[in-house]
Structures are given as structure tokens and as C-alpha cells.
mmCIF file of C-alpha atoms in Angstrom:
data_model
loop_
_atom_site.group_PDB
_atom_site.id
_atom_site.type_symbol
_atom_site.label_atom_id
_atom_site.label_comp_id
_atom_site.label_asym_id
_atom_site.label_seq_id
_atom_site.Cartn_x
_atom_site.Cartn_y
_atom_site.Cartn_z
ATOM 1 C CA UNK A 13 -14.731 126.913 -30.581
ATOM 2 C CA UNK A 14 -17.175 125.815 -33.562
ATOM 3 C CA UNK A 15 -18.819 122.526 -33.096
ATOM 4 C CA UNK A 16 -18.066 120.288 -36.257
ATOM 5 C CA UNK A 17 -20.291 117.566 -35.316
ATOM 6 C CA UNK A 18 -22.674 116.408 -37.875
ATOM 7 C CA UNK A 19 -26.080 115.938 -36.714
ATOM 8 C CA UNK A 20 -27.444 112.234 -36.966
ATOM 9 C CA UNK A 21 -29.213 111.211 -39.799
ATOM 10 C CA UNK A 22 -32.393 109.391 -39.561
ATOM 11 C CA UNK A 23 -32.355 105.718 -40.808
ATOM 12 C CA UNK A 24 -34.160 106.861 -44.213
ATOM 13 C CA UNK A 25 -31.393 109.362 -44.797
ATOM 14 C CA UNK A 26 -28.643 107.347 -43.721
ATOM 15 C CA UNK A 27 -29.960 104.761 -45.850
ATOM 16 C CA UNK A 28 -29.997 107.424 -48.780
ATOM 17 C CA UNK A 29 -26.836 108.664 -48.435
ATOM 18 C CA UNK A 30 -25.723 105.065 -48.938
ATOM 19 C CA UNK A 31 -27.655 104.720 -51.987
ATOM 20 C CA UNK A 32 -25.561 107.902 -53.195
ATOM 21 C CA UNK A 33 -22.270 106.567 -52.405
ATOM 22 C CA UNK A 34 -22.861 103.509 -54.090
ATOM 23 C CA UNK A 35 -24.329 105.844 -57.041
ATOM 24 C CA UNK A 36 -20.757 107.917 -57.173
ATOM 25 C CA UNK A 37 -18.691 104.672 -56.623
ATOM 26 C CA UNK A 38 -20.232 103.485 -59.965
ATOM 27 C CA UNK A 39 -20.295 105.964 -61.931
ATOM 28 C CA UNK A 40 -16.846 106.950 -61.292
ATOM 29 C CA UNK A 41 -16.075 103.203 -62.773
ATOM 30 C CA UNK A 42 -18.060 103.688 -65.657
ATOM 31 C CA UNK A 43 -16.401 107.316 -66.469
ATOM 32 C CA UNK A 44 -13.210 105.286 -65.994
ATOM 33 C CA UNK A 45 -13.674 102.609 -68.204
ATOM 34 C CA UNK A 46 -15.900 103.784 -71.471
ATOM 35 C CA UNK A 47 -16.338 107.901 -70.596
ATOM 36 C CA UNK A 48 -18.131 110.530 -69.441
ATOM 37 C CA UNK A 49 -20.995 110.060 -72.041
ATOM 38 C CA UNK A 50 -21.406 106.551 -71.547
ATOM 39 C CA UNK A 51 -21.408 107.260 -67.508
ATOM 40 C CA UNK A 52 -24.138 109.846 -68.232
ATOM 41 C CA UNK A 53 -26.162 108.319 -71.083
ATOM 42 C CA UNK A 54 -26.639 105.498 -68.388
ATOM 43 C CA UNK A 55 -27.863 107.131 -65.451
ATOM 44 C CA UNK A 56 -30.331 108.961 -67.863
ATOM 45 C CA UNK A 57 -31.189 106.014 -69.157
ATOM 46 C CA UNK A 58 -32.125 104.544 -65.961
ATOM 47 C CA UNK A 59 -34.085 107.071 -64.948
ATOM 48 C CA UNK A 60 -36.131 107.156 -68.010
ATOM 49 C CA UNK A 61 -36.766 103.472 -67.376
ATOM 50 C CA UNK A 62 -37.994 104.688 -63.423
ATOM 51 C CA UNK A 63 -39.615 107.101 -64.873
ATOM 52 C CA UNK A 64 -42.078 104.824 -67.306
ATOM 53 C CA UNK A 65 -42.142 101.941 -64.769
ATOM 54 C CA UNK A 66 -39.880 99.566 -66.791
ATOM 55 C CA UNK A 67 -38.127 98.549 -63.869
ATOM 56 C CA UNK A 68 -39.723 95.776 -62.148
ATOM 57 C CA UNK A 69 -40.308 96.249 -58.300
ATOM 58 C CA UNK A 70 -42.117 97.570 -55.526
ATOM 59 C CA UNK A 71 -43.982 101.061 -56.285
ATOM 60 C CA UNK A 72 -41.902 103.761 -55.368
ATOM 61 C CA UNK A 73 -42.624 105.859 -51.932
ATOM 62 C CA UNK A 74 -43.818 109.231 -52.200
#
């Protein structure tokens, strides 16, 4: 018999995969309400702004 458990993530990751959900949640509302580019456009926008340190905040991690 296979084992199916999934091993535990770490805090970090858990905290991650959170992030992601929260990421797809949105994103599906956006493609929902104005379309796929709009959905897109955004999240490239965003990161962009990351990117060139627009977004105000703590430095990221590396």
C-alpha cells in the first residue's frame, strides 16, 4: 500500500503556499470579472513595481 501522506511543510513554506492560494483566489476574481488580460496585465504589473522597488515595505529576503 502507497503512503499518500504529504510531508509537513516548514512554517516558511506553509506560509508560502498561503500566499499562493490567496494569489489564485484573486486572480480567478479578476479573470471573472474584467478577463484574462486584465488578470494578467496586473500580476505583471505588480511585479514590475517589486521589481523597481515601488512598493513600499520591508526589503525583500533573499
Amino acid at each position: 500500500m502507497m503512503n499518500n501522506a504529504k510531508p509537513k511543510l516548514t512554517e516558511e513554506d506553509a506560509s508560502k503556499d498561503a500566499f499562493f492560494g490567496r494569489i489564485a483566489e484573486i486572480s480567478e476574481q479578476m479573470i471573472a470579472a474584467h478577463g484574462k488580460d486584465f488578470a494578467m496585465g496586473t500580476l505583471v504589473l505588480a511585479a514590475r513595481w517589486i521589481a523597481s522597488d515601488k512598493i513600499s515595505g520591508a526589503p525583500a529576503r533573499h
